[in-house]
Amino acid sequence: MVHHALQVQDRQTEARAGASGYLTIDLAALRRNYRKLSAAVAPATAGAVVKANAYGLGGEQVCKALHAQGCRDFFVAHLAEAIKLRPLLPNDTQIFVLNGLQPGAEVTCADAGIIPVLNSLEQFRRWSSAGQKLGRVLPAVLQFDTGMSRLGVPPEERSALAADLKGCASVEVLFIMSHLASADEVDNRQNAGQLLEMRKVAAEFPGVKISFANSGGVFLGDDYHGVLARPGIALYGGAPTAGRANPMEPIVRLDVAVIQTRTVPAGTRVGYGGAYMTSAEMRLATIAAGYADGLPRSLSDRGAVFYGGVRLPIVGRVSMDSITVDVTGLPEGTLSLGSLVEVLGPNQTLEDVAEAAGTISYEILTGLGHRYERQYR
Ligand SMILES: *Cc1c(COP(=O)(O)O)cnc(C)c1O
């Protein structure tokens, strides 16, 4: 039986390297996901949201793989992320900073060749002054708040911004954008409401291109695409739409090593606080990952791992560096020191883990720790 994708040879090599958890990131599947999203938004193009180190999976590796697949537009949240990525990407790419700029960061941003998403009249004016000072026309994206109340030019600043822009020779607006709050829910009326509002914005900035859809928005139909979509989670295999079959391919696999096994009688307490007590004889295995490795403490007594397709429930509390699971469902002796169990893989999706933890796939992905041996395939 093949229990995991890693070859025994690889495992031995890695064990020598001192790791006890293996995060495998399938860059070929990432590229297929990008192709799929590109096809779904054509004739619009798809950029890629690579904030938070590409949702925890490795900004450099992810961006390079996507570039090879034709992606040229990359979105991060912070200027610092963009500055780190800029020298790693070819010059035919654009890097956008979604969170806008802090006052005083304009020249750094301009000199680094990075494009800010301006979220207010104030940010626009600072960027325009920086352009004047530098004697250059600076590229920018304008984000508008169409109902999320998070980031973007608020409705009351729109006409002042439109007026400023008319008389402004130092800023070139590449496109305008907005972000959908409920795109993962196809029947949520907020989507149509935001679309309507975006059309009003577009009417105030005639002739300017639009970027609108995130992953969920890609699957809401052409109206939501604009010229440039900004998928994130779907690239990484997360489900773009709630309550529907996930059209994306998983790209992450996580296998964690067993570090101890034991058999305990009925009435034995397991883990911190003795919160779990066995009701019958139980075979246990402790695995080498915990909440410091991104497996939330909320998985205590709720989540599971898998081995050979068999579900192994988490018993007791998730510790910082380890988790204990009930392996009674496996024939005795199946697991031993060094065996690898599946945390994410064919038997358990990101969404499964997220649901058991009471969170969303985004939080699980971005939280995957730094102690795993990372392998890019
Ligand atoms: C994070 C983010 C995205 C990507 O969202 P997904 O749901 O991961 O596709 C797109 N646009 C903006 C403004 C974002 O902040």
Tab-separated table of C-alpha atoms and ligand atoms in Angstrom:
chain	number	residue	atom	x	y	z
A	1	MET	CA	0.000	0.000	0.000
A	2	VAL	CA	1.300	3.470	-0.840
A	3	HIS	CA	0.519	5.629	2.161
A	4	HIS	CA	2.141	8.835	1.085
A	5	ALA	CA	3.649	10.568	-1.906
A	6	LEU	CA	7.139	10.754	-0.494
A	7	GLN	CA	9.544	8.027	-1.446
A	8	VAL	CA	11.270	6.155	1.360
A	9	GLN	CA	14.603	7.381	0.045
A	10	ASP	CA	13.430	11.014	0.274
A	11	ARG	CA	12.151	10.465	3.756
A	12	GLN	CA	15.462	9.144	4.971
A	13	THR	CA	17.291	12.079	3.412
A	14	GLU	CA	14.892	14.496	5.060
A	15	ALA	CA	15.019	12.796	8.423
A	16	ARG	CA	18.756	13.302	8.282
A	17	ALA	CA	18.113	16.995	7.695
A	18	GLY	CA	16.332	17.042	11.044
A	19	ALA	CA	12.793	17.733	9.909
A	20	SER	CA	9.784	15.824	11.147
A	21	GLY	CA	7.081	17.427	9.032
A	22	TYR	CA	7.063	17.639	5.249
A	23	LEU	CA	5.193	20.305	3.329
A	24	THR	CA	5.022	19.445	-0.348
A	25	ILE	CA	3.974	22.189	-2.738
A	26	ASP	CA	3.027	21.104	-6.227
A	27	LEU	CA	4.021	23.956	-8.540
A	28	ALA	CA	2.734	22.101	-11.608
A	29	ALA	CA	-0.728	21.960	-10.015
A	30	LEU	CA	-0.403	25.656	-9.137
A	31	ARG	CA	0.253	26.381	-12.810
A	32	ARG	CA	-2.737	24.300	-13.873
A	33	ASN	CA	-4.893	26.236	-11.425
A	34	TYR	CA	-3.622	29.489	-12.918
A	35	ARG	CA	-4.419	28.211	-16.421
A	36	LYS	CA	-7.913	27.259	-15.322
A	37	LEU	CA	-8.591	30.661	-13.762
A	38	SER	CA	-7.153	32.421	-16.819
A	39	ALA	CA	-9.477	30.463	-19.068
A	40	ALA	CA	-12.428	31.251	-16.807
A	41	VAL	CA	-11.865	35.010	-17.039
A	42	ALA	CA	-10.792	35.254	-20.703
A	43	PRO	CA	-10.742	37.648	-22.519
A	44	ALA	CA	-9.799	39.347	-19.245
A	45	THR	CA	-6.462	38.289	-17.782
A	46	ALA	CA	-5.679	36.810	-14.410
A	47	GLY	CA	-3.129	38.263	-12.057
A	48	ALA	CA	-2.110	36.541	-8.844
A	49	VAL	CA	-2.481	37.587	-5.244
A	50	VAL	CA	0.748	36.557	-3.546
A	51	LYS	CA	0.464	38.447	-0.266
A	52	ALA	CA	1.653	36.854	2.971
A	53	ASN	CA	4.418	34.933	1.217
A	54	ALA	CA	1.934	33.589	-1.347
A	55	TYR	CA	-0.520	32.520	1.344
A	56	GLY	CA	2.325	30.923	3.247
A	57	LEU	CA	3.566	28.755	0.393
A	58	GLY	CA	6.654	30.683	-0.702
A	59	GLY	CA	6.441	33.967	-2.595
A	60	GLU	CA	9.499	33.471	-4.743
A	61	GLN	CA	8.744	29.917	-5.869
A	62	VAL	CA	5.068	30.656	-6.457
A	63	CYS	CA	5.716	33.864	-8.423
A	64	LYS	CA	8.340	32.219	-10.617
A	65	ALA	CA	6.050	29.295	-11.417
A	66	LEU	CA	3.182	31.652	-12.241
A	67	HIS	CA	5.422	33.854	-14.362
A	68	ALA	CA	6.401	30.798	-16.379
A	69	GLN	CA	2.685	30.247	-16.932
A	70	GLY	CA	2.238	33.772	-18.275
A	71	CYS	CA	1.195	35.680	-15.165
A	72	ARG	CA	2.525	39.245	-15.175
A	73	ASP	CA	0.508	41.018	-12.467
A	74	PHE	CA	1.261	40.264	-8.826
A	75	PHE	CA	-0.535	41.682	-5.802
A	76	VAL	CA	0.870	41.872	-2.272
A	77	ALA	CA	-0.515	43.616	0.803
A	78	HIS	CA	2.489	45.542	2.103
A	79	LEU	CA	5.193	47.613	0.451
A	80	ALA	CA	7.823	45.582	2.327
A	81	GLU	CA	6.552	42.413	0.622
A	82	ALA	CA	6.779	44.083	-2.779
A	83	ILE	CA	10.313	45.340	-2.134
A	84	LYS	CA	11.390	41.800	-1.303
A	85	LEU	CA	9.801	40.326	-4.430
A	86	ARG	CA	10.746	43.040	-6.934
A	87	PRO	CA	14.362	41.941	-7.588
A	88	LEU	CA	13.264	38.299	-7.844
A	89	LEU	CA	10.817	38.888	-10.684
A	90	PRO	CA	11.595	39.775	-14.303
A	91	ASN	CA	11.038	43.324	-15.513
A	92	ASP	CA	8.003	42.371	-17.567
A	93	THR	CA	5.992	42.040	-14.334
A	94	GLN	CA	4.068	44.534	-12.242
A	95	ILE	CA	3.812	44.351	-8.457
A	96	PHE	CA	0.893	46.110	-6.774
A	97	VAL	CA	0.584	47.000	-3.080
A	98	LEU	CA	-3.033	46.461	-2.038
A	99	ASN	CA	-2.861	48.139	1.355
A	100	GLY	CA	-1.682	51.440	-0.080
A	101	LEU	CA	1.238	53.488	1.199
A	102	GLN	CA	2.138	54.901	4.569
A	103	PRO	CA	2.928	58.631	4.474
A	104	GLY	CA	6.604	59.049	3.612
A	105	ALA	CA	6.904	55.733	1.741
A	106	GLU	CA	6.112	57.257	-1.673
A	107	VAL	CA	9.668	57.800	-2.907
A	108	THR	CA	10.786	54.365	-1.723
A	109	CYS	CA	7.874	52.837	-3.602
A	110	ALA	CA	8.477	54.862	-6.758
A	111	ASP	CA	12.230	54.189	-6.768
A	112	ALA	CA	11.623	50.466	-6.350
A	113	GLY	CA	9.358	50.435	-9.391
A	114	ILE	CA	6.385	49.246	-7.376
A	115	ILE	CA	2.796	50.298	-8.054
A	116	PRO	CA	0.643	51.359	-5.117
A	117	VAL	CA	-3.066	50.782	-4.858
A	118	LEU	CA	-4.221	54.191	-3.592
A	119	ASN	CA	-7.096	53.888	-1.155
A	120	SER	CA	-7.980	57.492	-0.366
A	121	LEU	CA	-7.819	61.042	-1.669
A	122	GLU	CA	-4.977	61.691	0.768
A	123	GLN	CA	-2.943	58.800	-0.625
A	124	PHE	CA	-3.623	59.998	-4.157
A	125	ARG	CA	-2.432	63.521	-3.346
A	126	ARG	CA	0.745	62.272	-1.699
A	127	TRP	CA	1.517	60.065	-4.697
A	128	SER	CA	0.854	62.908	-7.099
A	129	SER	CA	3.172	65.255	-5.126
A	130	ALA	CA	5.863	62.588	-5.139
A	131	GLY	CA	5.542	62.410	-8.931
A	132	GLN	CA	5.892	66.174	-9.216
A	133	LYS	CA	8.911	66.200	-6.925
A	134	LEU	CA	10.586	63.395	-8.855
A	135	GLY	CA	9.624	64.929	-12.184
A	136	ARG	CA	8.037	61.645	-13.261
A	137	VAL	CA	4.637	60.287	-14.135
A	138	LEU	CA	3.976	57.647	-11.481
A	139	PRO	CA	1.729	54.659	-12.162
A	140	ALA	CA	-1.063	53.889	-9.706
A	141	VAL	CA	-4.204	51.867	-9.174
A	142	LEU	CA	-7.216	53.447	-7.484
A	143	GLN	CA	-9.273	51.259	-5.189
A	144	PHE	CA	-12.858	52.186	-4.368
A	145	ASP	CA	-14.980	51.027	-1.493
A	146	THR	CA	-18.135	49.570	-3.009
A	147	GLY	CA	-19.593	48.195	0.198
A	148	MET	CA	-17.000	46.359	2.229
A	149	SER	CA	-15.983	49.374	4.319
A	150	ARG	CA	-12.448	48.058	4.589
A	151	LEU	CA	-10.149	49.740	2.089
A	152	GLY	CA	-10.666	52.082	-0.807
A	153	VAL	CA	-11.756	55.588	-1.652
A	154	PRO	CA	-15.061	56.160	0.128
A	155	PRO	CA	-18.065	57.384	-1.892
A	156	GLU	CA	-17.847	60.899	-0.439
A	157	GLU	CA	-14.301	61.381	-1.811
A	158	ARG	CA	-15.024	60.193	-5.333
A	159	SER	CA	-15.907	63.457	-7.028
A	160	ALA	CA	-12.992	65.327	-5.436
A	161	LEU	CA	-10.671	62.570	-6.619
A	162	ALA	CA	-12.103	62.660	-10.146
A	163	ALA	CA	-11.583	66.446	-10.222
A	164	ASP	CA	-8.003	66.170	-8.898
A	165	LEU	CA	-7.190	63.509	-11.434
A	166	LYS	CA	-8.303	65.693	-14.366
A	167	GLY	CA	-5.746	68.331	-13.493
A	168	CYS	CA	-2.995	65.876	-12.550
A	169	ALA	CA	-0.050	65.257	-14.863
A	170	SER	CA	2.077	63.272	-12.419
A	171	VAL	CA	-0.065	60.155	-11.938
A	172	GLU	CA	-1.076	57.597	-14.530
A	173	VAL	CA	-4.009	55.458	-13.399
A	174	LEU	CA	-3.534	51.948	-14.807
A	175	PHE	CA	-6.923	50.711	-13.641
A	176	ILE	CA	-9.490	51.129	-10.915
A	177	MET	CA	-10.459	48.296	-8.618
A	178	SER	CA	-12.724	47.189	-5.805
A	179	HIS	CA	-12.965	44.099	-3.640
A	180	LEU	CA	-15.941	41.801	-3.121
A	181	ALA	CA	-16.942	40.992	0.442
A	182	SER	CA	-19.070	37.908	-0.249
A	183	ALA	CA	-17.892	36.530	-3.584
A	184	ASP	CA	-17.652	32.997	-2.203
A	185	GLU	CA	-21.431	32.998	-1.725
A	186	VAL	CA	-23.023	32.937	-5.169
A	187	ASP	CA	-26.480	33.778	-3.871
A	188	ASN	CA	-25.412	36.619	-1.612
A	189	ARG	CA	-27.093	39.830	-2.749
A	190	GLN	CA	-24.131	41.892	-1.632
A	191	ASN	CA	-22.370	40.812	-4.849
A	192	ALA	CA	-24.888	42.453	-7.165
A	193	GLY	CA	-24.971	45.495	-4.893
A	194	GLN	CA	-21.227	45.936	-5.141
A	195	LEU	CA	-21.328	45.415	-8.913
A	196	LEU	CA	-23.902	48.167	-9.242
A	197	GLU	CA	-21.786	50.487	-7.111
A	198	MET	CA	-18.688	49.650	-9.177
A	199	ARG	CA	-20.581	50.634	-12.316
A	200	LYS	CA	-21.314	54.013	-10.737
A	201	VAL	CA	-17.622	54.437	-9.958
A	202	ALA	CA	-16.730	53.484	-13.520
A	203	ALA	CA	-19.122	56.142	-14.810
A	204	GLU	CA	-17.209	58.755	-12.785
A	205	PHE	CA	-13.901	57.567	-14.258
A	206	PRO	CA	-14.882	56.940	-17.869
A	207	GLY	CA	-12.529	54.953	-20.060
A	208	VAL	CA	-10.507	53.569	-17.142
A	209	LYS	CA	-10.036	49.800	-16.964
A	210	ILE	CA	-11.477	47.776	-14.082
A	211	SER	CA	-10.218	45.002	-11.823
A	212	PHE	CA	-12.850	43.422	-9.615
A	213	ALA	CA	-12.943	39.651	-9.108
A	214	ASN	CA	-11.053	37.712	-6.453
A	215	SER	CA	-11.207	33.888	-6.573
A	216	GLY	CA	-14.906	33.763	-5.794
A	217	GLY	CA	-15.606	36.606	-8.232
A	218	VAL	CA	-14.056	34.605	-11.081
A	219	PHE	CA	-16.969	32.181	-10.735
A	220	LEU	CA	-19.694	34.833	-10.463
A	221	GLY	CA	-19.703	35.444	-14.205
A	222	ASP	CA	-18.291	37.865	-16.782
A	223	ASP	CA	-19.861	40.947	-15.187
A	224	TYR	CA	-17.463	40.596	-12.305
A	225	HIS	CA	-14.244	40.126	-14.275
A	226	GLY	CA	-13.260	43.553	-15.561
A	227	VAL	CA	-9.931	43.351	-17.408
A	228	LEU	CA	-7.824	41.877	-14.632
A	229	ALA	CA	-8.913	39.313	-12.029
A	230	ARG	CA	-7.094	38.976	-8.717
A	231	PRO	CA	-7.410	35.360	-7.564
A	232	GLY	CA	-5.559	34.215	-4.458
A	233	ILE	CA	-6.926	31.212	-2.588
A	234	ALA	CA	-8.093	29.367	-5.739
A	235	LEU	CA	-4.535	29.356	-7.108
A	236	TYR	CA	-3.461	27.532	-3.970
A	237	GLY	CA	-6.209	24.951	-4.252
A	238	GLY	CA	-8.696	26.492	-1.822
A	239	ALA	CA	-12.379	26.375	-2.726
A	240	PRO	CA	-13.425	29.663	-4.383
A	241	THR	CA	-17.118	29.075	-3.772
A	242	ALA	CA	-18.735	27.808	-0.589
A	243	GLY	CA	-21.061	24.828	-0.776
A	244	ARG	CA	-19.986	23.722	-4.264
A	245	ALA	CA	-17.552	21.139	-5.559
A	246	ASN	CA	-14.102	22.721	-5.593
A	247	PRO	CA	-12.958	23.100	-9.239
A	248	MET	CA	-9.346	23.730	-8.226
A	249	GLU	CA	-6.553	21.192	-7.748
A	250	PRO	CA	-4.969	20.899	-4.314
A	251	ILE	CA	-1.340	22.021	-4.381
A	252	VAL	CA	-0.334	21.397	-0.772
A	253	ARG	CA	0.357	18.184	1.018
A	254	LEU	CA	1.440	17.949	4.629
A	255	ASP	CA	2.854	14.805	6.191
A	256	VAL	CA	4.018	14.677	9.786
A	257	ALA	CA	6.171	12.069	11.505
A	258	VAL	CA	5.145	9.879	14.414
A	259	ILE	CA	7.471	10.527	17.350
A	260	GLN	CA	6.003	8.104	19.898
A	261	THR	CA	3.428	5.325	20.116
A	262	ARG	CA	1.886	3.641	23.138
A	263	THR	CA	-1.084	1.593	24.289
A	264	VAL	CA	-2.992	2.867	27.327
A	265	PRO	CA	-5.758	1.269	29.414
A	266	ALA	CA	-9.266	2.651	29.912
A	267	GLY	CA	-9.364	5.634	32.237
A	268	THR	CA	-6.072	7.171	31.067
A	269	ARG	CA	-5.784	10.930	30.676
A	270	VAL	CA	-4.241	12.275	27.474
A	271	GLY	CA	-2.487	15.607	26.979
A	272	TYR	CA	-2.537	18.964	28.768
A	273	GLY	CA	-5.124	19.428	31.451
A	274	GLY	CA	-5.943	15.742	31.237
A	275	ALA	CA	-8.840	17.011	29.178
A	276	TYR	CA	-9.354	13.688	27.386
A	277	MET	CA	-9.845	10.385	29.176
A	278	THR	CA	-9.886	7.043	27.389
A	279	SER	CA	-13.032	5.000	27.844
A	280	ALA	CA	-11.403	1.768	26.667
A	281	GLU	CA	-7.915	0.527	25.918
A	282	MET	CA	-6.540	2.777	23.228
A	283	ARG	CA	-3.501	2.828	20.984
A	284	LEU	CA	-2.043	6.313	20.665
A	285	ALA	CA	0.485	7.980	18.412
A	286	THR	CA	2.025	11.370	19.016
A	287	ILE	CA	2.969	13.335	15.909
A	288	ALA	CA	5.515	16.109	15.527
A	289	ALA	CA	3.438	19.187	14.782
A	290	GLY	CA	1.309	21.433	16.935
A	291	TYR	CA	-0.106	24.914	17.099
A	292	ALA	CA	3.345	26.453	16.548
A	293	ASP	CA	3.239	24.659	13.195
A	294	GLY	CA	-0.106	26.088	12.219
A	295	LEU	CA	-2.413	23.344	13.454
A	296	PRO	CA	-4.766	25.420	15.592
A	297	ARG	CA	-5.463	24.557	19.194
A	298	SER	CA	-9.131	24.593	18.252
A	299	LEU	CA	-8.509	21.186	16.621
A	300	SER	CA	-8.255	19.713	20.143
A	301	ASP	CA	-10.592	16.692	20.348
A	302	ARG	CA	-12.056	17.680	16.960
A	303	GLY	CA	-9.677	17.257	14.075
A	304	ALA	CA	-8.005	14.172	12.663
A	305	VAL	CA	-5.084	12.974	10.601
A	306	PHE	CA	-5.040	10.047	8.159
A	307	TYR	CA	-2.962	7.005	7.463
A	308	GLY	CA	-3.628	4.695	4.539
A	309	GLY	CA	-7.065	6.262	4.235
A	310	VAL	CA	-7.937	5.561	7.886
A	311	ARG	CA	-9.098	8.508	9.973
A	312	LEU	CA	-7.125	8.949	13.186
A	313	PRO	CA	-8.971	11.344	15.530
A	314	ILE	CA	-7.077	13.911	17.565
A	315	VAL	CA	-7.442	13.139	21.262
A	316	GLY	CA	-6.863	15.733	23.936
A	317	ARG	CA	-5.411	19.154	23.433
A	318	VAL	CA	-3.173	20.223	20.595
A	319	SER	CA	0.228	21.089	22.103
A	320	MET	CA	2.715	23.615	20.778
A	321	ASP	CA	4.903	20.997	19.073
A	322	SER	CA	2.846	17.826	19.019
A	323	ILE	CA	-0.583	16.262	18.731
A	324	THR	CA	-1.742	12.895	20.016
A	325	VAL	CA	-4.067	10.820	17.859
A	326	ASP	CA	-6.089	7.663	18.373
A	327	VAL	CA	-4.653	4.956	16.106
A	328	THR	CA	-6.823	2.115	17.410
A	329	GLY	CA	-8.453	1.955	13.966
A	330	LEU	CA	-5.204	0.680	12.416
A	331	PRO	CA	-3.856	-2.864	12.787
A	332	GLU	CA	-1.455	-3.023	15.716
A	333	GLY	CA	2.114	-2.130	14.822
A	334	THR	CA	1.146	-0.241	11.647
A	335	LEU	CA	2.652	2.987	12.895
A	336	SER	CA	6.052	3.281	14.477
A	337	LEU	CA	8.649	5.930	15.151
A	338	GLY	CA	9.194	7.874	11.913
A	339	SER	CA	5.981	6.807	10.140
A	340	LEU	CA	4.362	9.698	8.297
A	341	VAL	CA	0.700	10.546	8.755
A	342	GLU	CA	-1.290	12.764	6.396
A	343	VAL	CA	-2.504	16.100	7.730
A	344	LEU	CA	-3.337	17.605	4.330
A	345	GLY	CA	-3.620	15.415	1.266
A	346	PRO	CA	-5.986	13.201	-0.684
A	347	ASN	CA	-7.951	12.229	2.441
A	348	GLN	CA	-8.194	15.613	4.056
A	349	THR	CA	-8.556	18.945	2.258
A	350	LEU	CA	-7.685	22.397	3.501
A	351	GLU	CA	-11.409	23.012	3.923
A	352	ASP	CA	-11.771	19.877	6.065
A	353	VAL	CA	-9.069	21.035	8.459
A	354	ALA	CA	-10.412	24.585	8.461
A	355	GLU	CA	-13.901	23.414	9.258
A	356	ALA	CA	-12.753	21.190	12.105
A	357	ALA	CA	-10.744	24.126	13.474
A	358	GLY	CA	-13.650	26.539	13.133
A	359	THR	CA	-11.853	28.750	10.632
A	360	ILE	CA	-11.294	29.207	6.896
A	361	SER	CA	-8.797	27.681	4.476
A	362	TYR	CA	-6.960	31.022	4.211
A	363	GLU	CA	-6.064	30.986	7.881
A	364	ILE	CA	-4.858	27.390	7.782
A	365	LEU	CA	-2.678	28.007	4.707
A	366	THR	CA	-1.119	31.255	5.869
A	367	GLY	CA	-0.484	29.773	9.297
A	368	LEU	CA	1.446	26.695	8.138
A	369	GLY	CA	4.608	26.983	10.141
A	370	HIS	CA	8.237	27.356	9.270
A	371	ARG	CA	9.464	24.155	10.834
A	372	TYR	CA	8.389	21.859	8.040
A	373	GLU	CA	10.813	20.686	5.411
A	374	ARG	CA	9.424	22.355	2.297
A	375	GLN	CA	9.630	20.589	-1.005
A	376	TYR	CA	8.603	22.088	-4.311
A	377	ARG	CA	7.536	19.640	-6.996
B	1	LIG	C1	-6.655	38.953	-0.685
B	1	LIG	C2	-7.252	39.741	-1.788
B	1	LIG	C3	-7.613	39.130	-3.003
B	1	LIG	C4	-7.565	37.632	-3.202
B	1	LIG	O1	-8.686	37.060	-2.582
B	1	LIG	P1	-8.995	35.495	-2.688
B	1	LIG	O2	-10.302	35.350	-2.010
B	1	LIG	O3	-7.903	34.801	-1.978
B	1	LIG	O4	-9.036	35.159	-4.128
B	1	LIG	C5	-8.036	39.932	-4.040
B	1	LIG	N1	-8.154	41.274	-3.883
B	1	LIG	C6	-7.870	41.892	-2.720
B	1	LIG	C7	-8.038	43.344	-2.606
B	1	LIG	C8	-7.427	41.144	-1.631
B	1	LIG	O5	-7.148	41.751	-0.472
